[in-house]
Short mmCIF file of C-alpha atoms and ligand atoms in Angstrom, two decimals:
data_model
loop_
_atom_site.label_atom_id
_atom_site.label_comp_id
_atom_site.label_asym_id
_atom_site.label_seq_id
_atom_site.Cartn_x
_atom_site.Cartn_y
_atom_site.Cartn_z
CA UNK A 211 103.26 85.79 86.33
CA UNK A 212 106.22 84.04 87.91
CA UNK A 213 105.47 80.47 88.86
CA UNK A 214 106.44 79.06 92.21
CA UNK A 215 108.58 76.43 90.59
CA UNK A 216 110.64 78.81 88.47
CA UNK A 217 111.37 81.00 91.47
CA UNK A 218 112.38 78.24 93.79
CA UNK A 219 116.02 77.88 94.72
CA UNK A 220 117.05 75.06 96.98
CA UNK A 221 117.82 76.20 100.49
CA UNK A 222 116.74 79.79 99.82
CA UNK A 223 114.68 81.68 102.36
CA UNK A 224 111.16 81.94 100.99
CA UNK A 225 108.72 82.23 103.90
CA UNK A 226 109.05 84.62 106.83
CA UNK A 227 106.81 84.78 109.88
CA UNK A 228 106.87 87.97 111.94
CA UNK A 229 106.23 87.16 115.57
CA UNK A 230 107.01 88.47 119.03
CA UNK A 231 105.70 87.29 122.37
CA UNK A 232 105.83 90.89 123.53
CA UNK A 233 103.41 91.97 120.81
CA UNK A 234 101.12 89.01 121.42
CA UNK A 235 101.03 89.85 125.13
CA UNK A 236 99.35 93.24 124.84
CA UNK A 237 95.86 93.42 126.22
CA UNK A 238 93.22 95.83 124.92
CA UNK A 239 91.40 95.45 128.24
CA UNK A 240 88.90 93.08 129.80
CA UNK A 241 86.03 92.26 127.48
CA UNK A 242 87.61 93.77 124.38
CA UNK A 243 87.20 91.32 121.49
CA UNK A 244 90.59 92.06 119.87
CA UNK A 245 93.13 89.73 121.40
CA UNK A 246 96.73 89.85 120.13
CA UNK A 247 97.33 86.55 121.94
CA UNK A 248 95.68 84.75 119.00
CA UNK A 249 99.10 85.01 117.42
CA UNK A 250 100.66 83.02 120.27
CA UNK A 251 98.04 80.30 119.87
CA UNK A 252 98.88 80.20 116.18
CA UNK A 253 102.59 79.83 117.00
CA UNK A 254 101.78 76.88 119.24
CA UNK A 255 99.82 75.26 116.43
CA UNK A 256 102.56 75.96 113.88
CA UNK A 257 105.03 74.21 116.16
CA UNK A 258 102.67 71.33 116.88
CA UNK A 259 102.18 70.78 113.17
CA UNK A 260 105.90 71.26 112.40
CA UNK A 261 105.11 74.09 109.99
CA UNK A 262 108.14 76.21 110.86
CA UNK A 263 110.81 73.64 110.02
CA UNK A 264 113.20 73.91 107.10
CA UNK A 265 115.72 76.40 105.69
CA UNK A 266 113.06 78.05 103.53
CA UNK A 267 111.36 79.44 106.68
CA UNK A 268 112.37 82.01 109.25
CA UNK A 269 110.70 83.62 112.27
CA UNK A 270 111.71 87.22 112.89
CA UNK A 271 110.95 89.47 115.85
CA UNK A 272 109.64 92.90 114.80
CA UNK A 273 111.23 96.07 116.08
CA UNK A 274 109.48 99.44 116.30
CA UNK A 275 108.81 101.24 113.04
CA UNK A 276 110.77 104.45 112.43
CA UNK A 277 108.22 107.08 113.43
CA UNK A 278 108.93 109.16 110.31
CA UNK A 279 107.55 106.33 108.17
CA UNK A 280 104.14 106.74 109.79
CA UNK A 281 103.84 110.08 108.00
CA UNK A 282 103.80 108.31 104.66
CA UNK A 283 100.12 107.96 105.51
CA UNK A 284 99.24 109.53 108.86
CA UNK A 285 98.81 113.17 109.88
CA UNK A 286 101.43 114.49 112.29
CA UNK A 287 98.79 115.98 114.59
CA UNK A 288 97.10 112.59 115.00
CA UNK A 289 100.36 110.80 115.74
CA UNK A 290 101.15 113.42 118.40
CA UNK A 291 97.79 112.78 120.06
CA UNK A 292 98.27 108.99 119.86
CA UNK A 293 101.80 109.18 121.31
CA UNK A 294 100.62 111.33 124.19
CA UNK A 295 97.42 109.40 124.86
CA UNK A 296 99.00 107.15 127.47
CA UNK A 297 99.86 110.03 129.78
CA UNK A 298 96.64 109.53 131.66
CA UNK A 299 94.90 112.80 130.86
CA UNK A 300 91.82 112.47 128.78
CA UNK A 301 91.35 115.27 126.26
CA UNK A 302 88.69 116.24 123.73
CA UNK A 303 91.31 115.95 120.99
CA UNK A 304 91.72 112.29 121.86
CA UNK A 305 88.01 111.64 121.52
CA UNK A 306 87.88 113.52 118.23
CA UNK A 307 90.69 111.27 117.01
CA UNK A 308 88.74 108.18 118.05
CA UNK A 309 90.98 107.41 121.02
CA UNK A 310 89.75 106.33 124.42
CA UNK A 311 86.55 104.91 122.99
CA UNK A 312 85.08 101.49 123.60
CA UNK A 313 86.48 100.22 120.29
CA UNK A 314 89.86 101.96 120.54
CA UNK A 315 90.75 102.13 124.24
CA UNK A 316 93.94 103.66 125.52
CA UNK A 317 95.73 100.84 127.35
CA UNK A 318 99.18 100.55 128.93
CA UNK A 319 101.74 100.08 126.17
CA UNK A 320 99.43 101.25 123.35
CA UNK A 321 102.11 103.37 121.64
CA UNK A 322 104.67 100.58 121.87
CA UNK A 323 102.11 98.11 120.54
CA UNK A 324 101.35 100.37 117.56
CA UNK A 325 105.02 100.93 116.72
CA UNK A 326 105.86 97.22 116.84
CA UNK A 327 102.77 96.03 114.97
CA UNK A 328 103.46 98.53 112.18
CA UNK A 329 107.16 97.71 112.47
CA UNK A 330 106.41 94.07 111.65
CA UNK A 331 104.45 94.92 108.52
CA UNK A 332 107.08 97.43 107.42
CA UNK A 333 109.88 94.93 107.96
CA UNK A 334 107.89 92.52 105.82
CA UNK A 335 107.50 95.14 103.09
CA UNK A 336 111.25 95.77 103.11
CA UNK A 337 112.10 92.08 102.90
CA UNK A 338 109.61 91.36 100.16
CA UNK A 339 110.83 94.29 98.07
CA UNK A 340 114.34 92.82 97.87
CA UNK A 341 115.09 90.86 94.72
CA UNK A 342 116.63 88.06 96.74
CA UNK A 343 114.02 88.40 99.50
CA UNK A 344 111.41 85.87 100.59
CA UNK A 345 108.30 85.26 98.49
CA UNK A 346 105.93 85.48 101.47
CA UNK A 347 106.01 87.39 104.76
CA UNK A 348 103.19 87.00 107.30
CA UNK A 349 102.62 89.42 110.19
CA UNK A 350 99.64 88.05 112.18
CA UNK A 351 99.57 91.13 114.44
CA UNK A 352 99.10 93.44 111.46
CA UNK A 353 96.33 94.40 109.07
CA UNK A 354 94.79 97.41 110.80
CA UNK A 355 92.70 98.36 107.80
CA UNK A 356 90.20 100.69 109.51
CA UNK A 357 92.65 103.32 110.78
CA UNK A 358 92.35 106.67 109.00
CA UNK A 359 95.08 109.22 108.33
CA UNK A 360 93.90 111.29 111.27
CA UNK A 361 91.88 108.99 113.49
CA UNK A 362 91.54 105.58 115.08
CA UNK A 363 88.51 103.34 114.62
CA UNK A 364 87.45 99.70 114.59
CA UNK A 365 90.28 98.46 116.89
CA UNK A 366 92.82 100.12 114.54
CA UNK A 367 95.18 102.94 115.51
CA UNK A 368 97.98 102.86 112.94
CA UNK A 369 97.24 101.73 109.40
CA UNK A 370 100.29 99.51 108.94
CA UNK A 371 98.97 98.47 105.51
CA UNK A 372 98.64 101.98 104.12
CA UNK A 373 102.13 102.83 105.38
CA UNK A 374 103.57 99.69 103.77
CA UNK A 375 101.74 100.23 100.48
CA UNK A 376 102.91 103.85 100.31
CA UNK A 377 106.46 102.70 101.01
CA UNK A 378 106.31 99.99 98.33
CA UNK A 379 104.75 102.20 95.65
CA UNK A 380 107.35 104.85 96.49
CA UNK A 381 109.93 102.27 95.43
CA UNK A 382 108.22 101.70 92.12
CA UNK A 383 106.46 98.48 93.05
CA UNK A 384 103.06 97.72 91.58
CA UNK A 385 100.86 96.76 94.52
CA UNK A 386 97.51 95.00 94.66
CA UNK A 387 95.68 94.86 97.98
CA UNK A 388 93.33 91.98 98.76
CA UNK A 389 91.21 92.07 101.89
CA UNK A 390 89.23 88.99 102.97
CA UNK A 391 88.48 90.18 106.52
CA UNK A 392 84.72 90.09 107.18
CA UNK A 393 84.77 93.88 107.64
CA UNK A 394 85.28 96.29 104.78
CA UNK A 395 88.72 97.96 104.91
CA UNK A 396 87.45 101.52 104.88
CA UNK A 397 90.80 103.05 105.93
CA UNK A 398 92.51 101.55 102.90
CA UNK A 399 89.63 102.56 100.64
CA UNK A 400 89.92 106.17 101.73
CA UNK A 401 93.70 106.10 101.32
CA UNK A 402 93.78 104.80 97.74
CA UNK A 403 90.34 105.36 96.15
CA UNK A 404 91.72 108.14 93.95
CA UNK A 405 94.72 106.20 92.64
CA UNK A 406 95.15 103.81 89.73
CA UNK A 407 98.60 102.57 90.75
CA UNK A 408 97.17 100.55 93.66
CA UNK A 409 94.39 98.02 93.09
CA UNK A 410 92.25 97.52 96.20
CA UNK A 411 89.97 94.49 96.22
CA UNK A 412 87.85 93.71 99.26
CA UNK A 413 85.35 90.91 99.82
CA UNK A 414 83.38 91.42 103.01
CA UNK A 415 80.02 91.09 104.72
CA UNK A 416 77.71 93.74 103.28
CA UNK A 417 77.67 97.11 105.02
CA UNK A 418 73.92 96.61 105.37
CA UNK A 419 74.54 94.34 108.36
CA UNK A 420 77.98 95.15 109.81
CA UNK A 421 80.49 97.88 110.65
CA UNK A 422 81.82 100.02 108.94
CA UNK A 423 78.48 100.18 107.10
CA UNK A 424 80.18 100.94 103.78
CA UNK A 425 82.06 99.17 100.98
CA UNK A 426 79.14 98.77 98.61
CA UNK A 427 79.57 97.50 95.08
CA UNK A 428 78.80 100.91 93.54
CA UNK A 429 81.91 102.36 95.17
CA UNK A 430 84.55 101.69 92.52
CA UNK A 431 86.94 104.52 93.40
CA UNK A 432 87.03 108.06 92.10
CA UNK A 433 88.80 110.22 89.54
CA UNK A 434 91.93 108.55 88.24
CA UNK A 435 91.26 105.66 90.61
CA UNK A 436 87.91 104.76 89.09
CA UNK A 437 87.84 100.98 88.68
CA UNK A 438 90.77 100.39 91.05
CA UNK A 439 88.60 100.04 94.14
CA UNK A 440 86.69 96.78 93.85
CA UNK A 441 84.14 95.95 96.53
CA UNK A 442 82.47 92.55 96.75
CA UNK A 443 79.83 92.71 99.50
CA UNK A 444 78.42 89.38 100.62
CA UNK A 445 75.06 88.98 102.28
CA UNK A 446 75.01 87.91 105.93
CA UNK A 447 74.58 84.13 106.38
CA UNK A 448 76.42 83.36 103.14
CA UNK A 449 78.37 80.08 103.14
CA UNK A 450 81.49 78.74 101.44
CA UNK A 451 79.72 78.11 98.12
CA UNK A 452 78.35 81.63 97.80
CA UNK A 453 81.60 83.20 98.96
CA UNK A 454 83.83 81.17 96.65
CA UNK A 455 81.54 81.87 93.70
CA UNK A 456 81.85 85.64 94.27
CA UNK A 457 85.56 85.62 95.06
CA UNK A 458 86.56 83.40 92.17
CA UNK A 459 84.38 85.25 89.65
CA UNK A 460 86.09 88.56 90.38
CA UNK A 461 89.50 88.33 91.98
CA UNK A 462 91.54 86.09 89.63
CA UNK A 463 90.63 87.94 86.40
CA UNK A 464 91.19 91.36 87.89
CA UNK A 465 94.52 90.41 89.50
CA UNK A 466 95.71 88.84 86.28
CA UNK A 467 94.79 92.00 84.38
CA UNK A 468 96.47 94.32 86.90
CA UNK A 469 99.68 92.25 87.10
CA UNK A 470 101.02 93.35 90.49
CA UNK A 471 104.63 92.90 91.60
CA UNK A 472 103.47 92.50 95.18
CA UNK A 473 100.18 91.56 96.79
CA UNK A 474 99.43 92.95 100.25
CA UNK A 475 96.64 90.98 101.88
CA UNK A 476 94.53 91.01 105.04
CA UNK A 477 93.39 87.50 105.91
CA UNK A 478 91.03 88.21 108.81
CA UNK A 479 89.47 85.03 110.14
CA UNK A 480 86.22 86.71 111.17
CA UNK A 481 84.39 85.30 108.14
CA UNK A 482 84.22 82.00 110.03
CA UNK A 483 80.76 80.85 111.05
CA UNK A 484 81.79 80.65 114.70
CA UNK A 485 83.23 84.17 114.79
CA UNK A 486 81.88 86.41 117.53
CA UNK A 487 81.46 89.55 115.40
CA UNK A 488 80.89 88.48 111.78
CA UNK A 489 77.66 86.99 110.42
CA UNK A 490 78.94 84.86 107.56
CA UNK A 491 78.97 81.07 107.53
CA UNK A 492 82.40 80.22 106.18
CA UNK A 493 84.27 77.14 107.28
CA UNK A 494 87.96 76.38 107.02
CA UNK A 495 87.19 74.91 103.59
CA UNK A 496 86.18 78.22 101.99
CA UNK A 497 88.84 80.16 103.88
CA UNK A 498 91.70 77.86 102.98
CA UNK A 499 90.74 77.72 99.32
CA UNK A 500 90.56 81.53 99.20
CA UNK A 501 94.03 81.89 100.70
CA UNK A 502 95.41 79.31 98.26
CA UNK A 503 93.95 81.30 95.37
CA UNK A 504 95.48 84.54 96.68
CA UNK A 505 98.81 82.77 97.03
CA UNK A 506 98.65 81.47 93.47
CA UNK A 507 97.93 84.97 92.16
CA UNK A 508 100.79 86.62 94.06
CA UNK A 509 104.36 86.84 92.75
CA UNK A 510 105.27 88.18 96.20
CA UNK A 511 102.89 88.23 99.13
CA UNK A 512 102.80 90.35 102.28
CA UNK A 513 100.15 88.81 104.55
CA UNK A 514 98.66 90.39 107.64
CA UNK A 515 96.26 88.92 110.18
CA UNK A 516 93.47 91.47 110.56
CA UNK A 517 90.41 90.40 112.57
CA UNK A 518 89.23 87.09 113.98
CA UNK A 519 87.35 86.94 117.27
CA UNK A 520 87.02 83.25 117.90
CA UNK A 521 90.46 82.60 119.34
CA UNK A 522 90.88 78.94 118.48
CA UNK A 523 89.32 79.23 115.02
CA UNK A 524 91.45 82.23 114.19
CA UNK A 525 94.63 80.46 115.27
CA UNK A 526 93.56 77.39 113.24
CA UNK A 527 92.68 79.34 110.09
CA UNK A 528 95.94 81.31 110.19
CA UNK A 529 97.81 78.03 110.65
CA UNK A 530 96.09 76.71 107.53
CA UNK A 531 96.94 79.96 105.73
CA UNK A 532 100.62 79.68 106.65
CA UNK A 533 100.68 76.07 105.49
CA UNK A 534 98.99 77.10 102.23
CA UNK A 535 101.51 79.80 101.38
CA UNK A 536 104.37 77.43 102.24
CA UNK A 537 102.89 74.73 100.00
CA UNK A 538 102.40 72.37 102.95
CA UNK A 539 99.55 70.09 104.02
CA UNK A 540 99.20 69.98 107.80
CA UNK A 541 98.42 66.50 109.07
CA UNK A 542 96.01 66.35 112.00
CA UNK A 543 96.96 62.87 113.17
CA UNK A 544 100.15 63.92 114.94
CA UNK A 545 98.84 67.10 116.51
CA UNK A 546 95.88 65.31 118.08
CA UNK A 547 98.15 63.35 120.40
CA UNK A 548 98.79 66.41 122.52
CA UNK A 549 95.12 66.87 123.26
CA UNK A 550 92.96 69.85 124.04
CA UNK A 551 94.37 71.10 127.31
CA UNK A 552 95.23 74.52 125.98
CA UNK A 553 92.23 75.25 123.83
CA UNK A 554 89.20 74.31 125.85
CA UNK A 555 86.68 71.85 124.48
CA UNK A 556 88.24 68.54 123.49
CA UNK A 557 86.17 68.54 120.31
CA UNK A 558 88.03 71.60 119.06
CA UNK A 559 91.47 70.16 119.46
CA UNK A 560 93.27 67.76 117.25
CA UNK A 561 91.95 69.15 114.00
CA UNK A 562 92.53 72.37 112.11
CA UNK A 563 89.82 71.87 109.53
CA UNK A 564 86.04 72.00 109.82
CA UNK A 565 83.42 69.65 108.52
CA UNK A 566 81.56 71.08 105.51
CA UNK A 567 78.66 73.36 106.40
CA UNK A 568 76.25 74.68 103.83
CA UNK A 569 73.25 76.93 104.17
CA UNK A 570 70.08 75.80 102.36
CA UNK A 571 66.57 76.87 101.38
CA UNK A 572 65.41 80.44 101.08
CA UNK A 573 68.39 81.90 102.85
CA UNK A 574 70.78 80.22 100.45
CA UNK A 575 68.77 81.41 97.45
CA UNK A 576 68.82 85.00 98.66
CA UNK A 577 72.54 84.89 99.41
CA UNK A 578 73.30 83.52 95.96
CA UNK A 579 71.02 86.01 94.24
CA UNK A 580 72.76 88.88 96.03
CA UNK A 581 76.19 87.52 95.11
CA UNK A 582 75.18 87.15 91.46
CA UNK A 583 74.03 90.78 91.42
CA UNK A 584 77.35 91.92 92.89
CA UNK A 585 79.39 89.93 90.39
CA UNK A 586 77.25 91.22 87.50
CA UNK A 587 77.73 94.80 88.66
CA UNK A 588 81.51 94.42 88.84
CA UNK A 589 81.66 92.74 85.45
CA UNK A 590 79.66 95.61 83.98
CA UNK A 591 81.33 98.57 85.70
CA UNK A 592 84.86 97.48 86.59
CA UNK A 593 86.02 94.75 84.22
CA UNK A 594 85.91 96.99 81.09
CA UNK A 595 88.24 99.51 82.78
CA UNK A 596 90.82 96.68 82.99
CA UNK A 597 90.16 95.42 79.48
CA UNK A 598 88.56 92.21 80.71
CA UNK A 599 85.97 91.00 78.19
ZN1 ZN B 14 87.32 92.28 110.76
#
């Protein structure tokens, strides 16, 4: 695996952030938990912490994806329904395709939002596939891992990840997908479960306690793809220690065995203990260390935001993630001077990182026991397929 040092050329562009105010301004409607404006908060933090300075970094504004590229993954009939959904007439076909539901509302600008969000991830895939391209591209308004080929679900309409992975594999790139969003990426699972040329690893809250109620450890892919879908469910209430144990027992060995050219990752921040939808107990400590491990395992890395429903925490965790992939250490002392005007409670401002928080007692024991069972199952059923002893 190529080391960071050997790849580095002075003055070369290495880190690209995909961002547009237009994309961050879309609104899924009052009360909907998915808020694209998290990306704007992250931008403010990145500027406050001076994490966008230097010739190795570039911010690009995404354009719309070429509609034809959507058909690398999506059904034409579904795209027709999605494109027409904004016309104001509500049809049965829309409902059957998951559109106009509480989770996937039809809002003004939906089609434009979808094209630009997928456009950002696709632009990232194109850049990262170039020999002289950047090592990392991050599209915070990307990572719609629940969308199916013919339907919307779980706040996801277009599966930008599946489109990008299809595009990259079509160019002969070996792609590993790593998903650390609290929700299982069922859309990606369904897209690639039968293939051995794409490794899909997901660590998520167990489907026993959260949507999409799937992604169990026994699901290791099918047919030729057996062993190339790797699910690491984590019991609700698990903390950094349990999470890091499971992640670090499985992901590094399997990535090293698979030897991808490119890693496509979803770094949803909804594993955080203050998230509004997830039930895990991660802090910035576990999250940051996980992202640093992913970064170290990735010759090239296409990052997408995914979920995260505590606005300030999500913006903070993504800021830490960006710093991690750029090899930077954000320093809180300077940022604190500006104060907490923009982010609500004063206690939340002025620091990106959390104090340690660990679960104890019976709950901790049960979480650890569950994690050990999951790791043992993967070692028994998946590792041998990859020749890992
Ligand atoms: Zn999620």
